[in-house]
mmCIF file with all atom_site columns, C-alpha atoms in Angstrom:
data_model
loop_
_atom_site.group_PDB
_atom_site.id
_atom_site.type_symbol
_atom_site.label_atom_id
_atom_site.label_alt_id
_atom_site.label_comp_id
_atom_site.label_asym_id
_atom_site.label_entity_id
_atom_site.label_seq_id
_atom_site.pdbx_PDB_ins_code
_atom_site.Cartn_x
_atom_site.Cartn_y
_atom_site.Cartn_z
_atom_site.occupancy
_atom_site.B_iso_or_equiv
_atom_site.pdbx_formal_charge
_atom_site.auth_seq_id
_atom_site.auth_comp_id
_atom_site.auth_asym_id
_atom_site.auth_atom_id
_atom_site.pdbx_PDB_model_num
ATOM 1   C CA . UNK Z 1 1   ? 0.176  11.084  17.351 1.00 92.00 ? 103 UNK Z CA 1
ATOM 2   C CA . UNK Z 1 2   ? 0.697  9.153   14.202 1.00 97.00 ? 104 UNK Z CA 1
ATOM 3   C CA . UNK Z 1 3   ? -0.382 5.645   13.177 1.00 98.00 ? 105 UNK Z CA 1
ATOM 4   C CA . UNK Z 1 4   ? 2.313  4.032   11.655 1.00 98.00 ? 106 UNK Z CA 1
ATOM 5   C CA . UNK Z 1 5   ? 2.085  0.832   9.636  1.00 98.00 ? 107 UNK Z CA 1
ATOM 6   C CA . UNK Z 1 6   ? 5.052  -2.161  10.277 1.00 98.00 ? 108 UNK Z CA 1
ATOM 7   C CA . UNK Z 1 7   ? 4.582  -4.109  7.123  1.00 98.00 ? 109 UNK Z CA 1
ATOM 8   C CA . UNK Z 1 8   ? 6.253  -7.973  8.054  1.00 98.00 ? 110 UNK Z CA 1
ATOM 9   C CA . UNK Z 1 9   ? 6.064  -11.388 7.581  1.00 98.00 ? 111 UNK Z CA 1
ATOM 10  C CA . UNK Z 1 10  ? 7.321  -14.773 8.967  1.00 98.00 ? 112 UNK Z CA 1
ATOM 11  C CA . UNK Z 1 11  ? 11.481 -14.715 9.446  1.00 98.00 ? 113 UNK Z CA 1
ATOM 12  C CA . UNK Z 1 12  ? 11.217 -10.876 9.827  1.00 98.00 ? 114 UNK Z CA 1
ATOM 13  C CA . UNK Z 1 13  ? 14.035 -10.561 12.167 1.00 98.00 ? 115 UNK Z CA 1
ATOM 14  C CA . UNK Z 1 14  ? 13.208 -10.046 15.873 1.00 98.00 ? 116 UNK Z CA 1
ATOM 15  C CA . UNK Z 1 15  ? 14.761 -6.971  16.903 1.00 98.00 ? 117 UNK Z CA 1
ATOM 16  C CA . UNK Z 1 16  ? 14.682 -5.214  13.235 1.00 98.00 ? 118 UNK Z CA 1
ATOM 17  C CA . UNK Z 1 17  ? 10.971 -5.665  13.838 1.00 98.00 ? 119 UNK Z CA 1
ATOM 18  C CA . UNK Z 1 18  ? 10.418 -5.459  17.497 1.00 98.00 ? 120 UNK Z CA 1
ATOM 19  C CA . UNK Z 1 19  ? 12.249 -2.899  17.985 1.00 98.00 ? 121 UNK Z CA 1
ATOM 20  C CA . UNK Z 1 20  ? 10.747 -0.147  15.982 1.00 98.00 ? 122 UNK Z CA 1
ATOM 21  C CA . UNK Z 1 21  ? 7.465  -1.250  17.001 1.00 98.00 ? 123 UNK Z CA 1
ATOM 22  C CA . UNK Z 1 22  ? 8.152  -0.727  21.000 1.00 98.00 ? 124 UNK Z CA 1
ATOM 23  C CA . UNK Z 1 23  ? 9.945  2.644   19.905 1.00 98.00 ? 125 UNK Z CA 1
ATOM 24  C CA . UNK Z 1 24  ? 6.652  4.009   18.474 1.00 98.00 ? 126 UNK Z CA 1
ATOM 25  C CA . UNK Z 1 25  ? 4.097  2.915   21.122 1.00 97.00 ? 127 UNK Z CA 1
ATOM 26  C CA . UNK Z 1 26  ? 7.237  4.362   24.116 1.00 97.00 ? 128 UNK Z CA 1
ATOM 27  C CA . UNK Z 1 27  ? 6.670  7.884   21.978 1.00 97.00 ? 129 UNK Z CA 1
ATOM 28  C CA . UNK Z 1 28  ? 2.633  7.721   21.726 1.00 97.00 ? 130 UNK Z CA 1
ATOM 29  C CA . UNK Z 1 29  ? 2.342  6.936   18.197 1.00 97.00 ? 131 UNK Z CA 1
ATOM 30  C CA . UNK Z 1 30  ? 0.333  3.670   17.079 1.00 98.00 ? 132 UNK Z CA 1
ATOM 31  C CA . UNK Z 1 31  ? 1.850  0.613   15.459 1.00 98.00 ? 133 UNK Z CA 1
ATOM 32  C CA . UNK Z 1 32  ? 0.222  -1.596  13.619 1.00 98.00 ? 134 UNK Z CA 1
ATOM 33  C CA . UNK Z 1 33  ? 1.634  -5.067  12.185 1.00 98.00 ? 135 UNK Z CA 1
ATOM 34  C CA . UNK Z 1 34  ? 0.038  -6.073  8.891  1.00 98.00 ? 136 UNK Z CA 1
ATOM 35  C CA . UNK Z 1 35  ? 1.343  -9.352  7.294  1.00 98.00 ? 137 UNK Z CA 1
ATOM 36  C CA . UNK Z 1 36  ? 0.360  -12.025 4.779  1.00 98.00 ? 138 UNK Z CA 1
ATOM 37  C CA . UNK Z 1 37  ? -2.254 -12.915 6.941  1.00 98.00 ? 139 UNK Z CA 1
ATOM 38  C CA . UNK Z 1 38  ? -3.781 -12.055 10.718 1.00 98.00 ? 140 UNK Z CA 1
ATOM 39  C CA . UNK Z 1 39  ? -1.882 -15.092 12.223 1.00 98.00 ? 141 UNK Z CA 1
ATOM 40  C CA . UNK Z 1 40  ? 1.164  -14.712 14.784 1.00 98.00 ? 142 UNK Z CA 1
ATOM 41  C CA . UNK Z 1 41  ? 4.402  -13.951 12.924 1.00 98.00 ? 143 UNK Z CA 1
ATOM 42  C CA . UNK Z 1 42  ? 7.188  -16.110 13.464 1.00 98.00 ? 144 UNK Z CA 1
ATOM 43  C CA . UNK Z 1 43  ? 10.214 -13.685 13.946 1.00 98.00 ? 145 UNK Z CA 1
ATOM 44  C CA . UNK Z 1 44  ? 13.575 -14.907 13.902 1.00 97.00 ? 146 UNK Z CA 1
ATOM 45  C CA . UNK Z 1 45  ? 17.031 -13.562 15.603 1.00 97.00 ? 147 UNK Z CA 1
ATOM 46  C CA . UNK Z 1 46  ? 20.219 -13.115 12.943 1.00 94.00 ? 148 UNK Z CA 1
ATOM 47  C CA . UNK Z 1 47  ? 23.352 -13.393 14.799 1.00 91.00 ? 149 UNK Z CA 1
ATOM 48  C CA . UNK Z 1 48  ? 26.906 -12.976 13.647 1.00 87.00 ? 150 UNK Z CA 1
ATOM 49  C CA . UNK Z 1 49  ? 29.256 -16.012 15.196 1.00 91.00 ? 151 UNK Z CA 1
ATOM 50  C CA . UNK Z 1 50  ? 32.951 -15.995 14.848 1.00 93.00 ? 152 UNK Z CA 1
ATOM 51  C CA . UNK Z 1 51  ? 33.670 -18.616 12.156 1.00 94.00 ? 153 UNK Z CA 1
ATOM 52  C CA . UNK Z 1 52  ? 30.671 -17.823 9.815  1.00 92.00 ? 154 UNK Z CA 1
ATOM 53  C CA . UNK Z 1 53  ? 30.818 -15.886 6.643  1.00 90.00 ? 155 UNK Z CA 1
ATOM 54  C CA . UNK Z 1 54  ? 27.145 -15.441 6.814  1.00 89.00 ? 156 UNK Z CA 1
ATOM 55  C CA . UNK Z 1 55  ? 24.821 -14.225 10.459 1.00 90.00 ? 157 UNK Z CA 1
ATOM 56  C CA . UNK Z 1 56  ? 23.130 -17.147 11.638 1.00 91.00 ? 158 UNK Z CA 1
ATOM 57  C CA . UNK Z 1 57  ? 19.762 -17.702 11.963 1.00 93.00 ? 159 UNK Z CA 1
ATOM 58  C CA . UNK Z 1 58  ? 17.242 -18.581 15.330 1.00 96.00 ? 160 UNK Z CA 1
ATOM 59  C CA . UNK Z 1 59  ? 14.025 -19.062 15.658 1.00 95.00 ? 161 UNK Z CA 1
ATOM 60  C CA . UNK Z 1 60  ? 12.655 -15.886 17.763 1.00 96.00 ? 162 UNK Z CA 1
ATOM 61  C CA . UNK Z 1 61  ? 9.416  -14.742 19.388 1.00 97.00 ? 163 UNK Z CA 1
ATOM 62  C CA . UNK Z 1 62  ? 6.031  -14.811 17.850 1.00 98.00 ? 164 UNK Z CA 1
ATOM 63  C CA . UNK Z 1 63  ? 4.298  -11.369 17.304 1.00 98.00 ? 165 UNK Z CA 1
ATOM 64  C CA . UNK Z 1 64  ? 0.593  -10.633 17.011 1.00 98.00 ? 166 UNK Z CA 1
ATOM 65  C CA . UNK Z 1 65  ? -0.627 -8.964  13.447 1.00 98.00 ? 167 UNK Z CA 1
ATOM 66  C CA . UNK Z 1 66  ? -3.076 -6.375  13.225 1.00 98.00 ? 168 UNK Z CA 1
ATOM 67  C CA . UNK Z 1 67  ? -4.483 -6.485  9.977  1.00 98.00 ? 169 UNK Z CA 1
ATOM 68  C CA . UNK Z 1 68  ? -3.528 -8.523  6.556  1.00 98.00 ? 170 UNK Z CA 1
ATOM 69  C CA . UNK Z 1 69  ? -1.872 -6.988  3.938  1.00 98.00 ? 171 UNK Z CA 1
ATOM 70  C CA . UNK Z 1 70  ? -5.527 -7.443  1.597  1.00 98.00 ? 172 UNK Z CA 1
ATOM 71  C CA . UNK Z 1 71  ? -7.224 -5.077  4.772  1.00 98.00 ? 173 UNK Z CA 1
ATOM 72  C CA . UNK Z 1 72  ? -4.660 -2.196  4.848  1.00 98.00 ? 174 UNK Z CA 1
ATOM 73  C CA . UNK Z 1 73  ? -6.102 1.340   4.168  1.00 98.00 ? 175 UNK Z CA 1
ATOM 74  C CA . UNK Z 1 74  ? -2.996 3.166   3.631  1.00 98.00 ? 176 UNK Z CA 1
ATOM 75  C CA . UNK Z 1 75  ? -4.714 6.115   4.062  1.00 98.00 ? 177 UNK Z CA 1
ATOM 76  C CA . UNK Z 1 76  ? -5.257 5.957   7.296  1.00 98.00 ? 178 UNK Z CA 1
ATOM 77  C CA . UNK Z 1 77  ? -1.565 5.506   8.260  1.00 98.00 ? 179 UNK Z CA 1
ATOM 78  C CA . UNK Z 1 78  ? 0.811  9.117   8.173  1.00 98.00 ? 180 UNK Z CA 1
ATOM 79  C CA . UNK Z 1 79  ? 4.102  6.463   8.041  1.00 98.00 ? 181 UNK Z CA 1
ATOM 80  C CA . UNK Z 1 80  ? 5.446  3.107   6.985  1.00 98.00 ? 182 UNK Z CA 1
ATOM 81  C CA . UNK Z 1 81  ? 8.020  0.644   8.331  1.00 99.00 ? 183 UNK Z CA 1
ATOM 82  C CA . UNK Z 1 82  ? 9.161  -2.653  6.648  1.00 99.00 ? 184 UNK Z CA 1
ATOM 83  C CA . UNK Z 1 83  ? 11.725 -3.927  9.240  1.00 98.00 ? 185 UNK Z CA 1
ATOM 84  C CA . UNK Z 1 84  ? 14.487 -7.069  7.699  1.00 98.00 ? 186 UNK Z CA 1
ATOM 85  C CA . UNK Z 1 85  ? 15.472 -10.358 7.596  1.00 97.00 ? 187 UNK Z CA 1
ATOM 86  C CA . UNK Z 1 86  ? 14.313 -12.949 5.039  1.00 97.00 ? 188 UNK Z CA 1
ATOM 87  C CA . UNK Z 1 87  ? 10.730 -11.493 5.023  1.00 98.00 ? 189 UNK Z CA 1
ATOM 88  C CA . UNK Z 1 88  ? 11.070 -8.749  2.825  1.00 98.00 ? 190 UNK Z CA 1
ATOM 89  C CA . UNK Z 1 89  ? 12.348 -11.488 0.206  1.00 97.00 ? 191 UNK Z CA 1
ATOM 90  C CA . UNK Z 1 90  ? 9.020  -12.318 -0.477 1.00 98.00 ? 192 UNK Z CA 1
ATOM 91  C CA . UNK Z 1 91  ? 6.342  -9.778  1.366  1.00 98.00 ? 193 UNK Z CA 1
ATOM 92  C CA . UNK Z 1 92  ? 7.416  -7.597  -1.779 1.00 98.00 ? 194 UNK Z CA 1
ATOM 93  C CA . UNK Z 1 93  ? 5.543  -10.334 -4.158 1.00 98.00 ? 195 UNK Z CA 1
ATOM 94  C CA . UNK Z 1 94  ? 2.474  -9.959  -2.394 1.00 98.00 ? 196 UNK Z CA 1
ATOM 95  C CA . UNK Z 1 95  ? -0.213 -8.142  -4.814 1.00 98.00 ? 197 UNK Z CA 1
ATOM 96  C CA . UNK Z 1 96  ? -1.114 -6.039  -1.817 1.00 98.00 ? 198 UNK Z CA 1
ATOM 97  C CA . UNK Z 1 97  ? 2.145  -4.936  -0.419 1.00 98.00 ? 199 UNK Z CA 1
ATOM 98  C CA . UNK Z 1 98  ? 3.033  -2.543  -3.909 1.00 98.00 ? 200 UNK Z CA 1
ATOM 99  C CA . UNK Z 1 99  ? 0.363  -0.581  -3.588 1.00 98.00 ? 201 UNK Z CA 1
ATOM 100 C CA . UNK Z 1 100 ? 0.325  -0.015  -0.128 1.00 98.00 ? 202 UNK Z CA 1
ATOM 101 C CA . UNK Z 1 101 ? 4.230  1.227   -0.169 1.00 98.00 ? 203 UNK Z CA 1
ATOM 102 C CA . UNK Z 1 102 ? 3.688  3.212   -3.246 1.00 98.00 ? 204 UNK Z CA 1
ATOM 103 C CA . UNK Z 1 103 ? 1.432  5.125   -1.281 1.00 98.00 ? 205 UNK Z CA 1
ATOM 104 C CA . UNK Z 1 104 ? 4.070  6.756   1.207  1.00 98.00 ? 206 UNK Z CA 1
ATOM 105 C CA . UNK Z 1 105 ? 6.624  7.419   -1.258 1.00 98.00 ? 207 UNK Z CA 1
ATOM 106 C CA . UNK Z 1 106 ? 3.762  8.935   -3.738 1.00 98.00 ? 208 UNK Z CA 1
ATOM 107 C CA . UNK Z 1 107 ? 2.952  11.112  -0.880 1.00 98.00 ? 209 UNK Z CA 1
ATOM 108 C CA . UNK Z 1 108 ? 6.238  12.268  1.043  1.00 98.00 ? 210 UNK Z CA 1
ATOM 109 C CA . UNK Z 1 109 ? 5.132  10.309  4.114  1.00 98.00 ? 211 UNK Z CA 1
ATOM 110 C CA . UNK Z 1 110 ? 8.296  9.126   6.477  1.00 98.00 ? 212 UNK Z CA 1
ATOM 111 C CA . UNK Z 1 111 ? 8.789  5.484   5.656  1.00 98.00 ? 213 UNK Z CA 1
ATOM 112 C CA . UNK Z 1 112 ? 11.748 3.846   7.346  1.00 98.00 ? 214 UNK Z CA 1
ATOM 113 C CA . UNK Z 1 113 ? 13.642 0.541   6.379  1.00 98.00 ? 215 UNK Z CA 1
ATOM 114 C CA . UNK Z 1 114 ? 15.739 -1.475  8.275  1.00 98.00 ? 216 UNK Z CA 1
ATOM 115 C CA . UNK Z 1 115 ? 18.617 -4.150  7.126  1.00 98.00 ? 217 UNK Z CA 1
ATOM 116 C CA . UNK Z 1 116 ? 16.952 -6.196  4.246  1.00 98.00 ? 218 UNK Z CA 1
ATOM 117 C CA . UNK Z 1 117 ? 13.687 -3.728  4.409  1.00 98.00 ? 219 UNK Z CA 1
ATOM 118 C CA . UNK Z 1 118 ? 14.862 -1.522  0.963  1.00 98.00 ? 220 UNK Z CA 1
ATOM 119 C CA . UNK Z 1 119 ? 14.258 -4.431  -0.759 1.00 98.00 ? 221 UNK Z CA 1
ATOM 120 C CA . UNK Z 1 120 ? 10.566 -4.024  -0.939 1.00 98.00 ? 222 UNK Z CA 1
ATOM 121 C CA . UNK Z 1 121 ? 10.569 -0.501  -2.075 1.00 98.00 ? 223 UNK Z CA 1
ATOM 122 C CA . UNK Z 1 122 ? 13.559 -1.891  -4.663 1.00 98.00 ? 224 UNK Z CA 1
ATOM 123 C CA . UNK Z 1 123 ? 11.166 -4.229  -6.225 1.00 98.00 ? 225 UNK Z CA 1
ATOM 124 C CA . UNK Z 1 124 ? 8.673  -1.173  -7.066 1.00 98.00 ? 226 UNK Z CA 1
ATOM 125 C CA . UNK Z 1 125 ? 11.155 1.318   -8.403 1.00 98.00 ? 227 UNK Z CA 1
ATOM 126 C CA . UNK Z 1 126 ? 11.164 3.516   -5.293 1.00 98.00 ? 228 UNK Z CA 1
ATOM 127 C CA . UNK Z 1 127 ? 14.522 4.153   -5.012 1.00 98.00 ? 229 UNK Z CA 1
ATOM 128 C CA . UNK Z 1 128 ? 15.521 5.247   -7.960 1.00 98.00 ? 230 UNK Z CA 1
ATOM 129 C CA . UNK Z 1 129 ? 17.591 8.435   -7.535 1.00 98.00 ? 231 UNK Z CA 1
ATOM 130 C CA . UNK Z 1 130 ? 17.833 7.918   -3.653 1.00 98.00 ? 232 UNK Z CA 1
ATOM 131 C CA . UNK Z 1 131 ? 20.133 7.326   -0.697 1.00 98.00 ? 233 UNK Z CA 1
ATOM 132 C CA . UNK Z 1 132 ? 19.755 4.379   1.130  1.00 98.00 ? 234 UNK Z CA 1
ATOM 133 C CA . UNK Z 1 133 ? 21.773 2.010   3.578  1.00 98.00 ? 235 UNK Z CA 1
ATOM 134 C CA . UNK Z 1 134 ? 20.168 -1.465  3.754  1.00 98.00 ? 236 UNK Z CA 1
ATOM 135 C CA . UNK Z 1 135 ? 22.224 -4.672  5.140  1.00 98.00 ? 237 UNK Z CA 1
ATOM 136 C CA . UNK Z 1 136 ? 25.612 -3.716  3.039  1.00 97.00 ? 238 UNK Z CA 1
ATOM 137 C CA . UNK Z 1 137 ? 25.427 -7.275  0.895  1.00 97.00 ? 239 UNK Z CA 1
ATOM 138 C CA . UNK Z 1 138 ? 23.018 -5.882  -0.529 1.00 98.00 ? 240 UNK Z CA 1
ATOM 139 C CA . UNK Z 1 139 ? 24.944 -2.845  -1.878 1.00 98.00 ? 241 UNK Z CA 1
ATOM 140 C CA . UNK Z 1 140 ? 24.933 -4.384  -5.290 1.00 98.00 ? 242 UNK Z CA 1
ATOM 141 C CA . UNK Z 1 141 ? 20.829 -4.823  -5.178 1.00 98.00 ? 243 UNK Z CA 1
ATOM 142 C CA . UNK Z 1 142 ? 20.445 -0.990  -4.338 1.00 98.00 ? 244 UNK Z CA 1
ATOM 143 C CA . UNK Z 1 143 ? 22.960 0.416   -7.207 1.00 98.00 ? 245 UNK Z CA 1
ATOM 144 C CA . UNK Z 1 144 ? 20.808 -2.149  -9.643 1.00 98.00 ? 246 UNK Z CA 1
ATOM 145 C CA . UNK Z 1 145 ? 18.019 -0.218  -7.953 1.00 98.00 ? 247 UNK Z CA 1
ATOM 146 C CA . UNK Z 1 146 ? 18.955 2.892   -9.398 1.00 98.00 ? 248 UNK Z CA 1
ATOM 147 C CA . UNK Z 1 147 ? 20.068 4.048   -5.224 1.00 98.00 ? 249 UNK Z CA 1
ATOM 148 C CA . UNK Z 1 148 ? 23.031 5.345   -4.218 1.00 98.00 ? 250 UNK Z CA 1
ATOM 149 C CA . UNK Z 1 149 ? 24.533 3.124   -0.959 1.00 98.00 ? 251 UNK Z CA 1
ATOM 150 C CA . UNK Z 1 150 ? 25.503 4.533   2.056  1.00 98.00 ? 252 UNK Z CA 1
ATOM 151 C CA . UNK Z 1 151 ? 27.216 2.340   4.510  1.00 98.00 ? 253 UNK Z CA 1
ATOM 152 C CA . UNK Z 1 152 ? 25.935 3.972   6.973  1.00 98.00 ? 254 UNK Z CA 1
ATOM 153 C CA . UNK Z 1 153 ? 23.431 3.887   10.698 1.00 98.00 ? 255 UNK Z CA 1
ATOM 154 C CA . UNK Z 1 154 ? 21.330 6.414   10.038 1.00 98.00 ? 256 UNK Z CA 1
ATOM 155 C CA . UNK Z 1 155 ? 20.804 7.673   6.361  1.00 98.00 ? 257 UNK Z CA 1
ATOM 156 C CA . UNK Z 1 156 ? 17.695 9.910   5.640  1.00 98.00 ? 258 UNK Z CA 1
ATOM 157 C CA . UNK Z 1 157 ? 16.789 10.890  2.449  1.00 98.00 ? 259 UNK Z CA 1
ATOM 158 C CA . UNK Z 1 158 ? 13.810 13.323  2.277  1.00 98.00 ? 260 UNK Z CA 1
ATOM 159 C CA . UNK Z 1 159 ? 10.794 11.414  4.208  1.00 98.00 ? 261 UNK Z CA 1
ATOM 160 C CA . UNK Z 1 160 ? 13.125 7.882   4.125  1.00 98.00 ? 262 UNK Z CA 1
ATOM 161 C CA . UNK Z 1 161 ? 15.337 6.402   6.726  1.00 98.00 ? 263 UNK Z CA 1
ATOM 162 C CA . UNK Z 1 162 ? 17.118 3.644   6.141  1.00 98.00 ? 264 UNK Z CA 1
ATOM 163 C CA . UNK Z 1 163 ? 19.927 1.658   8.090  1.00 98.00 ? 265 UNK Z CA 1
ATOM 164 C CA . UNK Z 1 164 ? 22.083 -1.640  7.961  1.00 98.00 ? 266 UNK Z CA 1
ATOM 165 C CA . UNK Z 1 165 ? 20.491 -3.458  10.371 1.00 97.00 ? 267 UNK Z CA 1
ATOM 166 C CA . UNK Z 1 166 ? 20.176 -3.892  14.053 1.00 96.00 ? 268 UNK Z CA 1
ATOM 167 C CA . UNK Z 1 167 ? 23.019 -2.987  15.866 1.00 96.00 ? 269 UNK Z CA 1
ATOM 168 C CA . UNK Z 1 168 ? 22.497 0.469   13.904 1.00 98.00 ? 270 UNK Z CA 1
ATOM 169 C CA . UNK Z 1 169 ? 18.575 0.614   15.457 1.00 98.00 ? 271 UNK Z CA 1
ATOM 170 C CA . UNK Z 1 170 ? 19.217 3.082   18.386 1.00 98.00 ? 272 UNK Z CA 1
ATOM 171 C CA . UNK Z 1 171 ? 20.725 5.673   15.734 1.00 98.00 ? 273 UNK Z CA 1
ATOM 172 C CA . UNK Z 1 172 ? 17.960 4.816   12.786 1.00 98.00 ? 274 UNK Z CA 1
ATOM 173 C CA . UNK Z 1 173 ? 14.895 4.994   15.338 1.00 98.00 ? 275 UNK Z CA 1
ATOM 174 C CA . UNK Z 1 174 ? 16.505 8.652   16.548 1.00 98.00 ? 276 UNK Z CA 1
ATOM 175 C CA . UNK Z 1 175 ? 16.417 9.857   13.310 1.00 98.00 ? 277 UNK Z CA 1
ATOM 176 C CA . UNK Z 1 176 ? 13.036 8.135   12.453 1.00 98.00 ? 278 UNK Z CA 1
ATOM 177 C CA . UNK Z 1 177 ? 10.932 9.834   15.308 1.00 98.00 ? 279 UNK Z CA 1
ATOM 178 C CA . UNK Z 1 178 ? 12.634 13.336  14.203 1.00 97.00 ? 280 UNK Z CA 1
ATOM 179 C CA . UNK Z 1 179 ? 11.152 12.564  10.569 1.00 98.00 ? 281 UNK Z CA 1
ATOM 180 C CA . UNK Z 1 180 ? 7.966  11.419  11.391 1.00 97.00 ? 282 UNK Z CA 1
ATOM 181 C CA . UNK Z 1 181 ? 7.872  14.061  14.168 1.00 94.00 ? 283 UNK Z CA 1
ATOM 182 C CA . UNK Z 1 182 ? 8.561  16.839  11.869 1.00 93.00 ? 284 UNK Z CA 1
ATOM 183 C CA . UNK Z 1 183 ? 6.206  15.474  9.657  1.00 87.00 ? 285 UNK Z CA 1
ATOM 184 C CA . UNK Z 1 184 ? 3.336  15.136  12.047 1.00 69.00 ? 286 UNK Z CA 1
ATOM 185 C CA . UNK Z 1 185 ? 3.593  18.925  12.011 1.00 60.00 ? 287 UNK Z CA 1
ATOM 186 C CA . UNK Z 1 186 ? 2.885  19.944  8.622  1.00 56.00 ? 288 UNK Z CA 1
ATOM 187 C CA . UNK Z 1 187 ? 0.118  17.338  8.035  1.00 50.00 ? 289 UNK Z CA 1
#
């Protein structure tokens, strides 16, 4: 089974993160959360309310971390997941985090994003030339990207899949376990 590394931070959004992370462990696989720092994350839950241009935002659970960003071996993960909300924003600044992503994409590995998630490959050039859904706002961040959006639950492009956010998580983590299923063969 594969280890697979959930790269978040503080007001990552509860079920984008949580989510993915249950998903693996239910199909054998390893997660394991590497943030900023080795303290408890503070997720938080976006909601959409009638009245509101913009989702809301709650605080959420706490969830352990594994390892900080500064301790991650990428090479001894076989897949990547940066889950949304506001933590991508500014996990991508981290000195750590670009190396650590350019690693999966370098090498074909299944990495899967989620909602606001694209934006950390963005910020590194990674998806230049791809497909990619990501929270649609953000349509106009992916294009600048050099990406083509798709407005879609369940987009995969090569070793990537990407989706709007979570309501679309029961279709992205389908086609996430095929990808990193498949690829746990030919490794």
């Amino acid at each position: 089974m594969a280890r697979v590394l959930v790269l978040a931070g503080d007001a990552a959004e509860e079920l984008d993160t949580m989510y993915p992370v249950f998903r693996l462990r239910e199909g054998g696989h390893e997660a394991v959360v590497a943030a900023p720092t080795t303290r408890a994350l503070k997720l938080v839950v976006h909601d959409f309310e009638p009245g509101w241009d913009a989702y809301t935002e709650k605080p959420g659970h706490q969830l352990q971390v594994d390892l900080a960003f500064g301790d991650v071996r990428p090479e001894e993960f076989q897949a990547l997941v940066i889950p949304g909300g506001r933590a991508p924003e500014y996990i991508r600044t981290d000195p750590h985090v670009g190396p650590i992503v350019r690693h999966f994409f370098e090498r074909g590995l299944p990495v899967g994003t989620i909602c606001h998630g694209p934006q950390v490959p963005a910020a590194f050039g990674l998806l230049r030339g791809r497909r990619t859904a990501a929270f649609p706002p953000l349509k106009t961040d992916m294009e600048l990207a050099g990406a083509t959006f798709v407005d879609a639950p369940d987009v995969v492009d090569g070793s990537m899949v990407s989706c709007r956010g979570w309501p679309d998580l029961p279709e992205w983590s389908r086609a996430f376990m095929r990808v990193l299923e498949g690829a746990a063969v030919t490794v």
